[in-house]
XYZ file of C-alpha atoms in Angstrom:
362
model
C 77.339 66.739 148.532
C 78.833 70.157 147.702
C 75.987 71.187 145.332
C 77.905 74.176 144.010
C 80.746 71.952 142.850
C 79.126 68.603 141.999
C 77.055 68.619 138.861
C 76.517 64.948 138.056
C 75.995 62.105 140.536
C 75.384 58.522 139.397
C 74.482 55.843 141.959
C 74.709 52.276 140.721
C 74.288 49.342 143.099
C 72.339 51.179 145.769
C 71.614 50.628 149.436
C 68.871 52.309 151.456
C 70.666 55.027 153.473
C 67.664 55.631 155.757
C 67.652 52.051 156.990
C 71.425 51.977 157.192
C 71.364 55.088 159.369
C 68.360 54.225 161.540
C 67.894 50.474 161.867
C 69.842 48.040 163.966
C 71.788 45.764 161.583
C 69.828 42.568 162.239
C 66.507 44.410 161.936
C 66.972 44.614 158.176
C 69.274 41.634 157.651
C 66.860 39.943 155.275
C 67.632 42.532 152.624
C 70.952 40.797 152.032
C 69.152 38.020 150.166
C 66.145 39.874 148.791
C 66.985 39.403 145.101
C 69.197 36.317 145.143
C 66.514 33.654 144.648
C 64.971 35.730 141.860
C 68.390 36.172 140.251
C 68.942 32.401 140.346
C 65.538 31.760 138.788
C 66.320 34.307 136.075
C 69.663 32.567 135.480
C 67.888 29.234 134.941
C 65.620 30.923 132.387
C 68.708 31.914 130.399
C 70.471 28.580 130.895
C 67.521 26.273 130.124
C 67.848 24.490 126.779
C 71.004 26.372 125.796
C 73.861 24.330 124.360
C 76.190 26.928 125.905
C 75.095 26.119 129.442
C 76.805 22.991 130.713
C 74.190 22.363 133.392
C 71.297 22.172 130.943
C 70.080 19.611 128.427
C 68.029 20.458 125.358
C 64.753 19.605 127.078
C 65.392 21.409 130.346
C 63.203 24.281 131.501
C 63.713 26.798 134.263
C 61.546 24.635 136.500
C 63.512 21.431 135.892
C 66.819 23.215 136.474
C 65.591 24.624 139.777
C 64.547 21.106 140.790
C 68.014 19.794 139.889
C 69.605 22.559 141.967
C 67.373 21.651 144.900
C 68.464 18.023 144.578
C 72.151 18.976 144.551
C 71.828 21.229 147.587
C 69.720 18.724 149.493
C 72.243 15.981 148.748
C 75.092 18.215 149.865
C 73.251 19.007 153.088
C 72.379 15.401 153.855
C 75.418 13.495 152.583
C 78.458 15.723 152.744
C 80.189 15.218 156.080
C 83.163 17.521 155.665
C 85.689 14.713 155.518
C 86.372 14.869 151.774
C 88.264 17.668 150.133
C 88.014 18.143 146.403
C 89.742 20.235 143.771
C 91.880 23.116 145.041
C 90.754 22.394 148.598
C 87.207 23.290 147.634
C 84.663 21.433 149.702
C 81.227 20.437 148.408
C 79.129 21.508 151.356
C 75.738 23.203 151.005
C 77.225 26.505 152.167
C 80.063 26.432 149.657
C 77.899 25.578 146.644
C 75.234 28.156 147.529
C 77.808 30.857 148.327
C 79.585 30.310 145.007
C 76.315 30.562 143.097
C 75.436 33.802 144.861
C 78.856 35.326 144.240
C 78.846 34.433 140.547
C 75.311 35.741 139.993
C 76.715 39.214 140.554
C 79.188 39.122 137.667
C 78.337 38.784 133.996
C 81.938 37.687 133.408
C 81.530 34.755 135.778
C 77.832 33.876 135.673
C 78.322 31.174 133.039
C 80.526 29.294 135.534
C 77.515 28.592 137.734
C 76.638 25.788 135.337
C 80.153 24.383 135.672
C 79.961 24.470 139.453
C 76.582 22.747 139.508
C 77.711 20.140 136.973
C 80.843 19.352 138.991
C 78.850 19.317 142.241
C 76.358 16.923 140.699
C 79.193 14.596 139.636
C 80.911 14.683 142.976
C 77.828 14.290 145.158
C 76.437 11.493 142.994
C 79.696 9.582 143.355
C 79.757 10.359 147.065
C 76.298 8.837 147.440
C 76.975 5.794 145.257
C 80.396 4.991 146.678
C 79.558 5.629 150.333
C 81.790 8.625 150.717
C 84.991 7.542 148.968
C 85.713 9.703 145.950
C 89.002 10.618 144.351
C 89.125 14.315 143.399
C 90.950 13.420 140.189
C 87.797 11.718 138.924
C 85.831 14.950 139.002
C 85.773 17.099 135.883
C 85.904 20.797 136.691
C 85.733 22.815 133.453
C 87.093 26.015 134.986
C 90.387 24.281 135.693
C 90.606 25.760 139.178
C 88.149 26.374 141.936
C 86.061 29.533 141.472
C 87.482 30.817 144.753
C 90.766 31.361 142.938
C 89.069 33.515 140.308
C 87.522 35.972 142.748
C 88.965 39.507 142.465
C 91.815 40.470 144.760
C 92.059 43.859 146.416
C 95.604 44.932 145.732
C 97.971 43.900 148.498
C 95.295 43.778 151.211
C 94.839 40.160 152.409
C 91.209 38.971 152.281
C 91.056 38.422 156.058
C 92.214 41.985 156.696
C 89.622 43.278 154.243
C 86.944 41.390 156.186
C 88.082 43.057 159.404
C 87.955 46.444 157.708
C 84.423 45.680 156.522
C 83.317 44.931 160.096
C 84.889 48.128 161.433
C 83.356 50.363 158.771
C 79.949 48.721 158.589
C 79.387 48.327 162.329
C 80.957 51.674 163.177
C 78.450 53.465 160.954
C 75.360 51.611 162.179
C 73.025 52.116 165.119
C 74.423 50.905 168.450
C 73.054 47.397 168.734
C 73.612 46.780 172.410
C 70.218 45.155 172.989
C 70.727 42.394 170.409
C 72.113 39.073 171.582
C 73.878 36.317 169.669
C 70.764 34.215 170.170
C 68.756 36.947 168.418
C 71.167 36.809 165.476
C 70.633 33.075 165.056
C 66.853 33.340 165.446
C 66.661 36.031 162.786
C 68.863 33.965 160.473
C 66.498 31.023 160.859
C 63.498 33.245 160.127
C 65.132 34.645 157.002
C 66.023 31.178 155.710
C 62.454 29.995 156.259
C 60.459 32.979 155.009
C 62.646 35.100 152.715
C 65.234 32.969 150.916
C 65.182 29.230 151.409
C 68.415 28.723 149.451
C 70.565 31.658 150.509
C 68.890 32.867 153.701
C 71.258 31.081 156.045
C 74.403 32.436 154.382
C 74.514 36.214 154.452
C 73.554 37.209 157.993
C 76.145 34.919 159.538
C 78.860 35.480 156.918
C 78.587 39.266 156.696
C 79.676 41.923 159.201
C 76.171 42.764 160.413
C 76.025 39.611 162.578
C 79.003 40.937 164.566
C 77.762 44.483 165.162
C 76.013 43.703 168.443
C 79.465 42.958 169.863
C 81.145 45.981 168.257
C 81.410 48.644 170.952
C 82.698 51.637 168.958
C 80.612 53.911 166.773
C 81.832 56.509 164.311
C 81.728 60.130 165.448
C 80.319 61.187 162.080
C 77.531 58.895 160.909
C 74.831 59.018 158.279
C 72.090 61.476 159.266
C 68.961 60.007 160.799
C 66.698 62.154 158.622
C 66.886 62.222 154.855
C 64.621 65.170 154.207
C 66.893 67.234 151.981
C 67.137 66.982 148.224
C 70.224 67.616 146.099
C 70.478 70.691 143.938
C 70.911 68.659 140.759
C 69.226 65.517 139.451
C 70.814 62.211 140.552
C 70.843 59.187 138.231
C 69.952 55.970 140.096
C 70.753 52.697 138.302
C 69.966 49.070 139.095
C 69.407 45.695 137.498
C 66.053 43.964 138.047
C 67.714 41.194 140.068
C 70.829 42.356 141.866
C 72.020 39.634 144.279
C 73.966 42.168 146.353
C 72.074 45.473 146.274
C 68.427 44.729 145.390
C 66.390 46.779 142.934
C 63.960 47.580 145.741
C 66.654 49.737 147.380
C 67.255 51.795 144.254
C 63.527 52.217 143.710
C 62.944 53.465 147.237
C 65.892 55.882 147.119
C 64.486 57.402 143.923
C 60.893 57.430 145.211
C 58.820 60.423 146.261
C 59.637 59.592 149.889
C 63.332 60.330 149.357
C 64.963 61.922 146.278
C 61.678 62.276 144.370
C 61.851 64.645 141.396
C 65.580 65.047 141.934
C 66.187 61.431 140.927
C 65.820 59.490 137.705
C 65.497 55.738 138.142
C 66.932 53.531 135.398
C 66.293 49.777 135.533
C 68.200 47.217 133.484
C 66.169 44.067 132.898
C 68.961 41.651 133.669
C 70.684 39.917 136.570
C 73.993 41.014 138.052
C 75.414 43.473 140.567
C 75.066 47.017 139.187
C 73.928 47.957 135.711
C 77.439 47.797 134.291
C 77.699 44.091 135.097
C 76.077 43.640 131.668
C 76.586 45.138 128.248
C 73.698 47.419 127.351
C 73.719 50.067 124.646
C 70.664 51.586 126.301
C 72.402 52.081 129.662
C 75.467 53.501 127.946
C 73.369 56.059 126.048
C 71.402 57.105 129.145
C 74.582 57.646 131.142
C 76.318 59.479 128.288
C 73.407 61.892 127.863
C 73.216 62.452 131.601
C 76.912 63.278 131.833
C 76.504 65.632 128.882
C 73.757 67.472 130.764
C 70.502 65.813 129.682
C 68.845 63.652 132.339
C 65.966 61.325 131.397
C 62.430 62.678 131.612
C 60.669 62.251 134.938
C 57.862 59.679 134.668
C 56.166 61.317 137.645
C 55.783 58.155 139.721
C 57.910 55.733 141.736
C 58.480 53.320 138.855
C 61.487 53.346 136.542
C 61.842 56.477 134.431
C 63.834 54.453 131.893
C 63.786 50.698 131.319
C 66.707 49.141 129.450
C 67.310 45.636 128.132
C 70.491 43.773 127.262
C 71.341 42.521 123.788
C 72.136 38.933 124.812
C 73.143 36.754 127.746
C 76.291 34.648 128.015
C 74.160 31.712 126.852
C 72.574 33.440 123.864
C 69.114 34.950 123.474
C 67.601 36.985 126.314
C 64.640 35.193 127.962
C 61.345 36.978 127.145
C 60.457 36.970 130.851
C 63.279 39.421 131.569
C 61.780 42.146 129.384
C 58.377 41.457 130.959
C 59.615 42.107 134.490
C 57.168 43.943 136.744
C 58.184 45.082 140.205
C 55.973 43.784 142.986
C 56.221 45.251 146.452
C 56.196 42.398 148.917
C 56.843 44.207 152.180
C 55.501 47.353 153.760
C 58.235 49.959 153.421
C 57.576 51.091 156.973
C 58.194 47.597 158.314
C 61.268 46.981 160.413
C 62.066 44.094 158.105
C 61.631 45.870 154.767
C 63.890 44.208 152.237
C 66.507 46.824 151.515
C 70.279 47.210 151.605
C 73.231 44.844 151.728
C 75.806 43.710 154.222
C 78.684 45.162 152.243
C 76.664 48.036 150.839
C 78.862 50.853 152.099
C 81.775 49.602 150.034
C 79.606 49.054 146.982
C 78.049 52.506 147.251
C 81.439 54.157 147.315
C 82.697 51.969 144.479
C 79.596 52.516 142.350
C 79.006 56.253 142.822
C 80.512 58.313 140.001
C 81.062 61.945 140.929
C 81.972 64.240 138.063
C 83.222 67.591 139.298
C 82.280 70.280 136.830
C 83.961 73.157 138.579
């Protein structure tokens, strides 16, 4: 990290480099969905009863909204046969609805559209059930005007399919050679994850991300992440995360900043909100912490593995912040030494590079 030249390092949206460097991709695949169910639950807490959330009525609670979501997804799974195409060629399959929810949970600019998607899905699937599969797309009201797929960010002139190929090459090339894993193993692990880790999103990530292809990727990078992470940086590193990041879970940031890794050379800052990376939300607290750090004053070390600084947001896209967000308490659910510890993300290498801010002082 060029300690004599790099004075400030900020990591926001963090993967676990030890697992990335040492574990076969499917041995920690469950980390891809570690926070997604919790992020969705937190979203329903913000949406419930708000007149600004299209999916909610005045009397709805988080629990009733989660039940409605279950009903929509179950109906999509049981009734949608793939023969009907709706607005902007967007289908209403289980996979599509769940994948859109997951993608939008990562962006504060888009998270309010989850309600629109669920409302439109509810309309469409209800009509599909009542009319035995014959529905005209023009009868479905979609408040966003276009399918959310068309609002996803583009990456310059690089076509999305090429970007996916690049992701496979980079991710698999930097991982452990996975020659002993079979395609059958990939499917079995996906089933396990969907049954025991994330019942809504567990079947999506492992098969849709690059890690499911790594056992067939024969090349490995000459220079890879080191297998041992027993060195600490010269200067303090600021590690940021939201409490419910659907892409890079808080657990990863916490472990990176723990005494087992960066220890006293890290300061962990947690934002009690959903979204991918702390800057997915507006927070005066986060802004002030980062500004002071860049100016040369890191937060005080709490002396344990919990957050050194806890920040809240001023409001959600629906209005007031749910009290449960500020009351968040981290609960370790897996042994960190387990082969299936919930850390990392399938696209984490890209997000780490995109989220790390290196300020060269010399």
